[in-house]
Amino acid sequence: MLRALAVDDERPTLEELVYLLNADPRIGAAEGASDATEALRRINRALESGPDGPDAIDVVFLDIQMPGLDGLDLARLLTGFARPPLIVFVTAHEDFAVHAFDLEAVDYVLKPVRRERLAEAVRRAVEQRGAALPSPRIPVHEPDPDHITVELGGVARFVPVDDITHAEAQGDYARLHTDKGSHLVRIPLSTLEERWRARGFVRIHRRHLVALRHIGELRLDAGTVSVLVGTEELQVSRRHARELRDLLMRRP
């Protein structure tokens, strides 16, 4: 089973996280550290113990914003270790997701932490470790093709796909844009492209997937092509320009 270390400077949050981890049958033991410096000492002891030693740590559940050495700083330090533990970031802010995955984090969980969401992060850590461990009994629901689940402040919300104007690639994540705001989901843009092709979404750039029905204008300027989606102008790459023009010409 995985051995986990939770790191958070807020004591109630840390205690709740350790409790939830210890309740997961795939976690053999979970302990807490109240700051990154304490965590680093604990991880050093784990590395000296070896991967099969009594003090070993397989995965660190790490807050980002902490006084002194923050979570991103600690994760950068760990990348220099020969056999670092896996990292799952647990934070109240979605703004650091791209930086987190640049550091090869296993997952990025938003606070307040829900048991089901934490279980998914544990599953990903187990998968990455290549261990065949029992899964907790969490109900599995088939995805709703008309909605996509996003996480906002620790609450799962269901956004209608028809409300999404375009999606933007951000590493292993995609940022979904609607008229009311944007949401970050951990789904690659290529997966959304395949899933939503039949719903009128088209790739216009390596970074952008756009709903045809939300394109207000197609603009040509000195050999460059762009589209107006709401109030935002998005560039169209040369390889996608002809296909996009053909699709817009056929649009009823």
PDB file of C-alpha atoms in Angstrom:
ATOM      1  CA  MET A   1       0.000   0.000   0.000  1.00  0.00           C
ATOM      2  CA  LEU A   2       1.053   3.602  -0.540  1.00  0.00           C
ATOM      3  CA  ARG A   3       2.687   5.545   2.262  1.00  0.00           C
ATOM      4  CA  ALA A   4       1.664   9.188   2.225  1.00  0.00           C
ATOM      5  CA  LEU A   5       2.797  12.496   3.677  1.00  0.00           C
ATOM      6  CA  ALA A   6       0.356  15.433   3.809  1.00  0.00           C
ATOM      7  CA  VAL A   7       1.820  18.945   4.045  1.00  0.00           C
ATOM      8  CA  ASP A   8      -0.278  21.990   5.015  1.00  0.00           C
ATOM      9  CA  ASP A   9       0.313  24.917   7.352  1.00  0.00           C
ATOM     10  CA  GLU A  10      -3.367  25.057   8.396  1.00  0.00           C
ATOM     11  CA  ARG A  11      -3.789  22.532  11.189  1.00  0.00           C
ATOM     12  CA  PRO A  12      -7.520  21.709  10.718  1.00  0.00           C
ATOM     13  CA  THR A  13      -7.007  21.194   6.983  1.00  0.00           C
ATOM     14  CA  LEU A  14      -3.965  19.004   7.607  1.00  0.00           C
ATOM     15  CA  GLU A  15      -5.794  16.854  10.152  1.00  0.00           C
ATOM     16  CA  GLU A  16      -8.757  16.379   7.803  1.00  0.00           C
ATOM     17  CA  LEU A  17      -6.474  15.443   4.914  1.00  0.00           C
ATOM     18  CA  VAL A  18      -4.563  12.892   7.000  1.00  0.00           C
ATOM     19  CA  TYR A  19      -7.873  11.449   8.224  1.00  0.00           C
ATOM     20  CA  LEU A  20      -9.241  11.057   4.672  1.00  0.00           C
ATOM     21  CA  LEU A  21      -6.010   9.482   3.444  1.00  0.00           C
ATOM     22  CA  ASN A  22      -5.911   6.967   6.275  1.00  0.00           C
ATOM     23  CA  ALA A  23      -9.534   6.045   5.489  1.00  0.00           C
ATOM     24  CA  ASP A  24      -8.577   5.047   1.934  1.00  0.00           C
ATOM     25  CA  PRO A  25      -7.778   1.296   1.748  1.00  0.00           C
ATOM     26  CA  ARG A  26      -4.986   1.936  -0.775  1.00  0.00           C
ATOM     27  CA  ILE A  27      -3.069   4.071   1.756  1.00  0.00           C
ATOM     28  CA  GLY A  28      -1.101   1.987   4.207  1.00  0.00           C
ATOM     29  CA  ALA A  29      -0.173   4.949   6.410  1.00  0.00           C
ATOM     30  CA  ALA A  30      -0.483   8.718   6.208  1.00  0.00           C
ATOM     31  CA  GLU A  31       1.157  11.326   8.399  1.00  0.00           C
ATOM     32  CA  GLY A  32       1.277  15.120   8.399  1.00  0.00           C
ATOM     33  CA  ALA A  33       3.818  17.950   8.297  1.00  0.00           C
ATOM     34  CA  SER A  34       2.883  21.559   9.085  1.00  0.00           C
ATOM     35  CA  ASP A  35       5.348  23.232   6.704  1.00  0.00           C
ATOM     36  CA  ALA A  36       7.645  22.488   3.777  1.00  0.00           C
ATOM     37  CA  THR A  37      10.814  22.539   5.879  1.00  0.00           C
ATOM     38  CA  GLU A  38       9.463  19.851   8.207  1.00  0.00           C
ATOM     39  CA  ALA A  39       8.302  17.905   5.160  1.00  0.00           C
ATOM     40  CA  LEU A  40      11.746  18.108   3.566  1.00  0.00           C
ATOM     41  CA  ARG A  41      13.361  16.691   6.709  1.00  0.00           C
ATOM     42  CA  ARG A  42      10.805  13.882   6.719  1.00  0.00           C
ATOM     43  CA  ILE A  43      11.382  13.127   3.019  1.00  0.00           C
ATOM     44  CA  ASN A  44      15.152  13.100   3.510  1.00  0.00           C
ATOM     45  CA  ARG A  45      14.682  10.527   6.247  1.00  0.00           C
ATOM     46  CA  ALA A  46      12.485   8.497   3.913  1.00  0.00           C
ATOM     47  CA  LEU A  47      15.111   8.547   1.162  1.00  0.00           C
ATOM     48  CA  GLU A  48      17.797   7.443   3.607  1.00  0.00           C
ATOM     49  CA  SER A  49      15.497   4.595   4.655  1.00  0.00           C
ATOM     50  CA  GLY A  50      15.163   3.396   1.060  1.00  0.00           C
ATOM     51  CA  PRO A  51      12.007   2.572  -0.943  1.00  0.00           C
ATOM     52  CA  ASP A  52      11.290  -0.518   1.170  1.00  0.00           C
ATOM     53  CA  GLY A  53      12.408   0.925   4.495  1.00  0.00           C
ATOM     54  CA  PRO A  54      10.157   1.694   7.475  1.00  0.00           C
ATOM     55  CA  ASP A  55      10.279   5.466   6.860  1.00  0.00           C
ATOM     56  CA  ALA A  56       9.619   5.366   3.103  1.00  0.00           C
ATOM     57  CA  ILE A  57       7.150   7.796   1.494  1.00  0.00           C
ATOM     58  CA  ASP A  58       5.503   7.052  -1.843  1.00  0.00           C
ATOM     59  CA  VAL A  59       3.412  10.188  -2.360  1.00  0.00           C
ATOM     60  CA  VAL A  60       3.258  13.700  -0.915  1.00  0.00           C
ATOM     61  CA  PHE A  61      -0.044  15.620  -0.786  1.00  0.00           C
ATOM     62  CA  LEU A  62       1.265  19.149  -0.848  1.00  0.00           C
ATOM     63  CA  ASP A  63      -0.289  22.556  -0.232  1.00  0.00           C
ATOM     64  CA  ILE A  64       1.134  25.356  -2.387  1.00  0.00           C
ATOM     65  CA  GLN A  65       0.779  28.621  -0.496  1.00  0.00           C
ATOM     66  CA  MET A  66       2.668  28.282   2.778  1.00  0.00           C
ATOM     67  CA  PRO A  67       4.916  30.714   4.662  1.00  0.00           C
ATOM     68  CA  GLY A  68       8.632  30.390   3.937  1.00  0.00           C
ATOM     69  CA  LEU A  69       9.340  27.545   1.550  1.00  0.00           C
ATOM     70  CA  ASP A  70       6.124  27.038  -0.435  1.00  0.00           C
ATOM     71  CA  GLY A  71       4.831  23.880  -2.105  1.00  0.00           C
ATOM     72  CA  LEU A  72       6.164  24.686  -5.569  1.00  0.00           C
ATOM     73  CA  ASP A  73       9.613  25.377  -4.091  1.00  0.00           C
ATOM     74  CA  LEU A  74       9.568  22.026  -2.316  1.00  0.00           C
ATOM     75  CA  ALA A  75       8.439  20.211  -5.472  1.00  0.00           C
ATOM     76  CA  ARG A  76      11.295  21.807  -7.442  1.00  0.00           C
ATOM     77  CA  LEU A  77      13.770  20.616  -4.815  1.00  0.00           C
ATOM     78  CA  LEU A  78      12.383  17.093  -5.025  1.00  0.00           C
ATOM     79  CA  THR A  79      12.921  16.932  -8.798  1.00  0.00           C
ATOM     80  CA  GLY A  80      16.650  16.902  -8.065  1.00  0.00           C
ATOM     81  CA  PHE A  81      16.396  13.733  -5.966  1.00  0.00           C
ATOM     82  CA  ALA A  82      17.268  10.366  -7.514  1.00  0.00           C
ATOM     83  CA  ARG A  83      13.993   8.700  -6.460  1.00  0.00           C
ATOM     84  CA  PRO A  84      11.590  11.414  -5.301  1.00  0.00           C
ATOM     85  CA  PRO A  85       8.079  10.627  -4.055  1.00  0.00           C
ATOM     86  CA  LEU A  86       5.090  11.394  -6.249  1.00  0.00           C
ATOM     87  CA  ILE A  87       3.478  14.808  -5.783  1.00  0.00           C
ATOM     88  CA  VAL A  88      -0.224  15.643  -5.541  1.00  0.00           C
ATOM     89  CA  PHE A  89      -0.899  19.345  -5.025  1.00  0.00           C
ATOM     90  CA  VAL A  90      -3.805  20.244  -2.729  1.00  0.00           C
ATOM     91  CA  THR A  91      -4.636  23.943  -2.872  1.00  0.00           C
ATOM     92  CA  ALA A  92      -7.432  26.500  -2.743  1.00  0.00           C
ATOM     93  CA  HIS A  93      -6.174  28.183  -5.938  1.00  0.00           C
ATOM     94  CA  GLU A  94      -6.445  26.875  -9.494  1.00  0.00           C
ATOM     95  CA  ASP A  95      -3.966  29.453 -10.852  1.00  0.00           C
ATOM     96  CA  PHE A  96      -0.897  27.261 -10.245  1.00  0.00           C
ATOM     97  CA  ALA A  97      -2.087  24.205 -12.206  1.00  0.00           C
ATOM     98  CA  VAL A  98       0.174  24.753 -15.215  1.00  0.00           C
ATOM     99  CA  HIS A  99       3.236  25.237 -12.972  1.00  0.00           C
ATOM    100  CA  ALA A 100       2.272  22.127 -11.016  1.00  0.00           C
ATOM    101  CA  PHE A 101       2.164  19.903 -14.070  1.00  0.00           C
ATOM    102  CA  ASP A 102       5.411  21.371 -15.367  1.00  0.00           C
ATOM    103  CA  LEU A 103       6.797  19.768 -12.200  1.00  0.00           C
ATOM    104  CA  GLU A 104       5.185  16.447 -13.237  1.00  0.00           C
ATOM    105  CA  ALA A 105       2.607  16.413 -10.464  1.00  0.00           C
ATOM    106  CA  VAL A 106       0.313  13.399 -10.426  1.00  0.00           C
ATOM    107  CA  ASP A 107      -2.783  15.494  -9.715  1.00  0.00           C
ATOM    108  CA  TYR A 108      -4.051  18.898  -8.634  1.00  0.00           C
ATOM    109  CA  VAL A 109      -6.871  18.838  -6.061  1.00  0.00           C
ATOM    110  CA  LEU A 110      -8.805  21.962  -5.118  1.00  0.00           C
ATOM    111  CA  LYS A 111      -9.858  22.739  -1.561  1.00  0.00           C
ATOM    112  CA  PRO A 112     -12.127  22.105   0.235  1.00  0.00           C
ATOM    113  CA  VAL A 113     -11.150  18.507  -0.444  1.00  0.00           C
ATOM    114  CA  ARG A 114     -13.957  16.081  -1.265  1.00  0.00           C
ATOM    115  CA  ARG A 115     -13.485  12.409  -0.396  1.00  0.00           C
ATOM    116  CA  GLU A 116     -14.336  11.290  -3.956  1.00  0.00           C
ATOM    117  CA  ARG A 117     -11.892  13.746  -5.528  1.00  0.00           C
ATOM    118  CA  LEU A 118      -9.099  12.735  -3.167  1.00  0.00           C
ATOM    119  CA  ALA A 119      -9.806   9.079  -3.963  1.00  0.00           C
ATOM    120  CA  GLU A 120      -9.279   9.869  -7.644  1.00  0.00           C
ATOM    121  CA  ALA A 121      -5.902  11.454  -6.842  1.00  0.00           C
ATOM    122  CA  VAL A 122      -4.920   8.339  -4.870  1.00  0.00           C
ATOM    123  CA  ARG A 123      -5.982   6.182  -7.829  1.00  0.00           C
ATOM    124  CA  ARG A 124      -3.704   8.165 -10.123  1.00  0.00           C
ATOM    125  CA  ALA A 125      -0.808   7.820  -7.683  1.00  0.00           C
ATOM    126  CA  VAL A 126      -1.400   4.055  -7.440  1.00  0.00           C
ATOM    127  CA  GLU A 127      -1.530   3.833 -11.234  1.00  0.00           C
ATOM    128  CA  GLN A 128       1.731   5.724 -11.599  1.00  0.00           C
ATOM    129  CA  ARG A 129       3.427   3.517  -9.062  1.00  0.00           C
ATOM    130  CA  GLY A 130       2.269   0.544 -11.125  1.00  0.00           C
ATOM    131  CA  ALA A 131       0.723  -1.171  -8.116  1.00  0.00           C
ATOM    132  CA  ALA A 132      -2.392  -3.336  -8.332  1.00  0.00           C
ATOM    133  CA  LEU A 133      -4.123  -2.261  -5.148  1.00  0.00           C
ATOM    134  CA  PRO A 134      -7.805  -2.470  -4.149  1.00  0.00           C
ATOM    135  CA  SER A 135      -9.997   0.507  -5.013  1.00  0.00           C
ATOM    136  CA  PRO A 136     -12.290   2.166  -2.515  1.00  0.00           C
ATOM    137  CA  ARG A 137     -16.003   1.614  -2.956  1.00  0.00           C
ATOM    138  CA  ILE A 138     -16.978   4.812  -4.733  1.00  0.00           C
ATOM    139  CA  PRO A 139     -19.957   4.822  -7.092  1.00  0.00           C
ATOM    140  CA  VAL A 140     -19.006   5.168 -10.730  1.00  0.00           C
ATOM    141  CA  HIS A 141     -21.280   7.191 -12.988  1.00  0.00           C
ATOM    142  CA  GLU A 142     -21.296   7.156 -16.762  1.00  0.00           C
ATOM    143  CA  PRO A 143     -20.296  10.556 -18.195  1.00  0.00           C
ATOM    144  CA  ASP A 144     -23.185  12.779 -19.295  1.00  0.00           C
ATOM    145  CA  PRO A 145     -22.567  13.697 -22.967  1.00  0.00           C
ATOM    146  CA  ASP A 146     -24.502  16.968 -22.583  1.00  0.00           C
ATOM    147  CA  HIS A 147     -22.528  18.239 -19.576  1.00  0.00           C
ATOM    148  CA  ILE A 148     -18.972  18.311 -18.320  1.00  0.00           C
ATOM    149  CA  THR A 149     -18.093  18.186 -14.635  1.00  0.00           C
ATOM    150  CA  VAL A 150     -15.918  21.017 -13.319  1.00  0.00           C
ATOM    151  CA  GLU A 151     -14.669  21.686  -9.813  1.00  0.00           C
ATOM    152  CA  LEU A 152     -15.250  25.105  -8.303  1.00  0.00           C
ATOM    153  CA  GLY A 153     -14.302  25.754  -4.683  1.00  0.00           C
ATOM    154  CA  GLY A 154     -14.444  22.047  -3.891  1.00  0.00           C
ATOM    155  CA  VAL A 155     -17.947  21.692  -5.359  1.00  0.00           C
ATOM    156  CA  ALA A 156     -18.644  19.656  -8.499  1.00  0.00           C
ATOM    157  CA  ARG A 157     -20.691  21.601 -11.042  1.00  0.00           C
ATOM    158  CA  PHE A 158     -22.146  20.391 -14.329  1.00  0.00           C
ATOM    159  CA  VAL A 159     -21.585  22.810 -17.198  1.00  0.00           C
ATOM    160  CA  PRO A 160     -23.684  22.305 -20.353  1.00  0.00           C
ATOM    161  CA  VAL A 161     -21.411  21.568 -23.311  1.00  0.00           C
ATOM    162  CA  ASP A 162     -23.545  23.895 -25.436  1.00  0.00           C
ATOM    163  CA  ASP A 163     -22.526  26.812 -23.165  1.00  0.00           C
ATOM    164  CA  ILE A 164     -18.815  26.318 -23.906  1.00  0.00           C
ATOM    165  CA  THR A 165     -17.552  28.766 -26.536  1.00  0.00           C
ATOM    166  CA  HIS A 166     -14.010  27.421 -26.764  1.00  0.00           C
ATOM    167  CA  ALA A 167     -11.381  25.398 -24.916  1.00  0.00           C
ATOM    168  CA  GLU A 168      -7.727  26.306 -24.435  1.00  0.00           C
ATOM    169  CA  ALA A 169      -4.884  23.852 -23.874  1.00  0.00           C
ATOM    170  CA  GLN A 170      -2.936  24.325 -20.623  1.00  0.00           C
ATOM    171  CA  GLY A 171      -0.568  21.383 -20.278  1.00  0.00           C
ATOM    172  CA  ASP A 172      -2.487  18.276 -19.181  1.00  0.00           C
ATOM    173  CA  TYR A 173      -5.444  20.554 -18.482  1.00  0.00           C
ATOM    174  CA  ALA A 174      -7.919  22.426 -20.658  1.00  0.00           C
ATOM    175  CA  ARG A 175      -9.514  25.749 -19.757  1.00  0.00           C
ATOM    176  CA  LEU A 176     -13.156  25.833 -20.790  1.00  0.00           C
ATOM    177  CA  HIS A 177     -14.569  29.257 -21.636  1.00  0.00           C
ATOM    178  CA  THR A 178     -18.234  30.230 -21.362  1.00  0.00           C
ATOM    179  CA  ASP A 179     -20.006  33.597 -21.440  1.00  0.00           C
ATOM    180  CA  LYS A 180     -20.029  33.507 -17.622  1.00  0.00           C
ATOM    181  CA  GLY A 181     -16.374  32.647 -16.986  1.00  0.00           C
ATOM    182  CA  SER A 182     -13.866  29.824 -17.347  1.00  0.00           C
ATOM    183  CA  HIS A 183     -13.164  26.466 -15.705  1.00  0.00           C
ATOM    184  CA  LEU A 184     -10.047  24.327 -15.550  1.00  0.00           C
ATOM    185  CA  VAL A 185     -10.466  20.571 -16.129  1.00  0.00           C
ATOM    186  CA  ARG A 186      -7.851  17.849 -16.258  1.00  0.00           C
ATOM    187  CA  ILE A 187      -8.662  16.619 -19.743  1.00  0.00           C
ATOM    188  CA  PRO A 188      -6.235  17.023 -22.669  1.00  0.00           C
ATOM    189  CA  LEU A 189      -7.504  19.177 -25.529  1.00  0.00           C
ATOM    190  CA  SER A 190      -7.070  16.236 -27.930  1.00  0.00           C
ATOM    191  CA  THR A 191      -9.545  14.199 -25.848  1.00  0.00           C
ATOM    192  CA  LEU A 192     -12.114  17.007 -25.910  1.00  0.00           C
ATOM    193  CA  GLU A 193     -11.600  17.382 -29.663  1.00  0.00           C
ATOM    194  CA  GLU A 194     -12.462  13.731 -30.225  1.00  0.00           C
ATOM    195  CA  ARG A 195     -15.335  13.736 -27.726  1.00  0.00           C
ATOM    196  CA  TRP A 196     -16.985  16.926 -29.030  1.00  0.00           C
ATOM    197  CA  ARG A 197     -16.342  16.697 -32.776  1.00  0.00           C
ATOM    198  CA  ALA A 198     -19.909  15.580 -33.402  1.00  0.00           C
ATOM    199  CA  ARG A 199     -21.182  18.520 -31.344  1.00  0.00           C
ATOM    200  CA  GLY A 200     -19.658  21.078 -33.721  1.00  0.00           C
ATOM    201  CA  PHE A 201     -16.292  21.736 -32.048  1.00  0.00           C
ATOM    202  CA  VAL A 202     -13.325  22.184 -34.374  1.00  0.00           C
ATOM    203  CA  ARG A 203      -9.591  22.570 -33.762  1.00  0.00           C
ATOM    204  CA  ILE A 204      -8.341  25.909 -35.087  1.00  0.00           C
ATOM    205  CA  HIS A 205      -4.905  25.901 -33.460  1.00  0.00           C
ATOM    206  CA  ARG A 206      -2.781  23.547 -31.361  1.00  0.00           C
ATOM    207  CA  ARG A 207      -3.993  25.536 -28.346  1.00  0.00           C
ATOM    208  CA  HIS A 208      -7.637  26.171 -29.237  1.00  0.00           C
ATOM    209  CA  LEU A 209     -10.789  24.144 -29.812  1.00  0.00           C
ATOM    210  CA  VAL A 210     -13.808  26.253 -30.809  1.00  0.00           C
ATOM    211  CA  ALA A 211     -17.555  25.665 -31.046  1.00  0.00           C
ATOM    212  CA  LEU A 212     -18.587  26.629 -34.589  1.00  0.00           C
ATOM    213  CA  ARG A 213     -21.939  28.014 -33.400  1.00  0.00           C
ATOM    214  CA  HIS A 214     -20.140  30.554 -31.206  1.00  0.00           C
ATOM    215  CA  ILE A 215     -17.942  31.988 -33.983  1.00  0.00           C
ATOM    216  CA  GLY A 216     -19.213  35.477 -34.770  1.00  0.00           C
ATOM    217  CA  GLU A 217     -16.701  36.514 -37.433  1.00  0.00           C
ATOM    218  CA  LEU A 218     -13.955  35.074 -39.615  1.00  0.00           C
ATOM    219  CA  ARG A 219     -11.251  37.675 -40.182  1.00  0.00           C
ATOM    220  CA  LEU A 220      -8.573  37.749 -42.892  1.00  0.00           C
ATOM    221  CA  ASP A 221      -5.721  40.220 -42.516  1.00  0.00           C
ATOM    222  CA  ALA A 222      -2.449  40.193 -44.503  1.00  0.00           C
ATOM    223  CA  GLY A 223      -2.446  36.423 -44.842  1.00  0.00           C
ATOM    224  CA  THR A 224      -3.428  35.690 -41.236  1.00  0.00           C
ATOM    225  CA  VAL A 225      -6.764  34.200 -40.207  1.00  0.00           C
ATOM    226  CA  SER A 226      -8.573  34.704 -36.936  1.00  0.00           C
ATOM    227  CA  VAL A 227     -12.062  34.195 -35.525  1.00  0.00           C
ATOM    228  CA  LEU A 228     -14.127  36.287 -33.156  1.00  0.00           C
ATOM    229  CA  VAL A 229     -15.665  34.246 -30.351  1.00  0.00           C
ATOM    230  CA  GLY A 230     -17.712  36.532 -28.147  1.00  0.00           C
ATOM    231  CA  THR A 231     -15.359  39.443 -27.565  1.00  0.00           C
ATOM    232  CA  GLU A 232     -12.190  37.356 -27.909  1.00  0.00           C
ATOM    233  CA  GLU A 233     -10.169  37.118 -31.124  1.00  0.00           C
ATOM    234  CA  LEU A 234      -8.405  33.764 -31.609  1.00  0.00           C
ATOM    235  CA  GLN A 235      -5.718  33.017 -34.180  1.00  0.00           C
ATOM    236  CA  VAL A 236      -6.271  30.211 -36.682  1.00  0.00           C
ATOM    237  CA  SER A 237      -3.189  28.242 -37.714  1.00  0.00           C
ATOM    238  CA  ARG A 238      -2.468  27.776 -41.419  1.00  0.00           C
ATOM    239  CA  ARG A 239      -3.021  24.021 -41.287  1.00  0.00           C
ATOM    240  CA  HIS A 240      -6.565  24.507 -39.950  1.00  0.00           C
ATOM    241  CA  ALA A 241      -7.590  27.617 -41.924  1.00  0.00           C
ATOM    242  CA  ARG A 242      -8.999  25.940 -45.047  1.00  0.00           C
ATOM    243  CA  GLU A 243     -10.970  23.322 -43.129  1.00  0.00           C
ATOM    244  CA  LEU A 244     -12.438  26.021 -40.906  1.00  0.00           C
ATOM    245  CA  ARG A 245     -13.478  28.183 -43.864  1.00  0.00           C
ATOM    246  CA  ASP A 246     -15.159  25.182 -45.511  1.00  0.00           C
ATOM    247  CA  LEU A 247     -17.039  24.315 -42.319  1.00  0.00           C
ATOM    248  CA  LEU A 248     -18.227  27.890 -41.826  1.00  0.00           C
ATOM    249  CA  MET A 249     -19.400  28.114 -45.441  1.00  0.00           C
ATOM    250  CA  ARG A 250     -21.519  24.989 -44.920  1.00  0.00           C
ATOM    251  CA  ARG A 251     -22.885  26.187 -41.596  1.00  0.00           C
ATOM    252  CA  PRO A 252     -26.643  26.795 -41.786  1.00  0.00           C
TER     253      PRO A 252
END
